[in-house]
Amino acid sequence: MDMNSIMSSQLRSLQSTVQLSVLNNALSMNTAAATDMLKSLSEQPVAAHPHKGASIDVQA
């Protein structure tokens, strides 16, 4: 095997490793953001229904 093919193979391997590392970091950041968003949803107050449970005067 000549030097060019060895270096080319190593470069492909390095590119693959870097790409997987970048994807892994992006996935980790997205997971953390989604977790924070879900936690903030549970902290929001529940909105009251506009008419459910209200007494209504009905005249016949």
PDB file of C-alpha atoms in Angstrom, residues 2 5 10 13-14 16 18 21 29-31 35 48:
ATOM      1  CA  ASP A   2       1.422   3.383  -0.898  1.00  0.00           C
ATOM      2  CA  SER A   5      -3.844   5.432   0.081  1.00  0.00           C
ATOM      3  CA  GLN A  10      -6.859   7.610   7.767  1.00  0.00           C
ATOM      4  CA  SER A  13     -11.641   7.503   9.318  1.00  0.00           C
ATOM      5  CA  LEU A  14     -10.918  10.828  11.009  1.00  0.00           C
ATOM      6  CA  SER A  16     -16.150   9.846  10.147  1.00  0.00           C
ATOM      7  CA  VAL A  18     -15.410  13.909  13.781  1.00  0.00           C
ATOM      8  CA  SER A  21     -18.725  13.404  17.499  1.00  0.00           C
ATOM      9  CA  MET A  29     -27.749  19.618  23.265  1.00  0.00           C
ATOM     10  CA  ASN A  30     -31.162  18.989  21.659  1.00  0.00           C
ATOM     11  CA  THR A  31     -32.022  16.444  24.338  1.00  0.00           C
ATOM     12  CA  THR A  35     -35.880  18.258  28.720  1.00  0.00           C
ATOM     13  CA  ALA A  48     -59.482  27.656  33.554  1.00  0.00           C
TER      14      ALA A  48
END
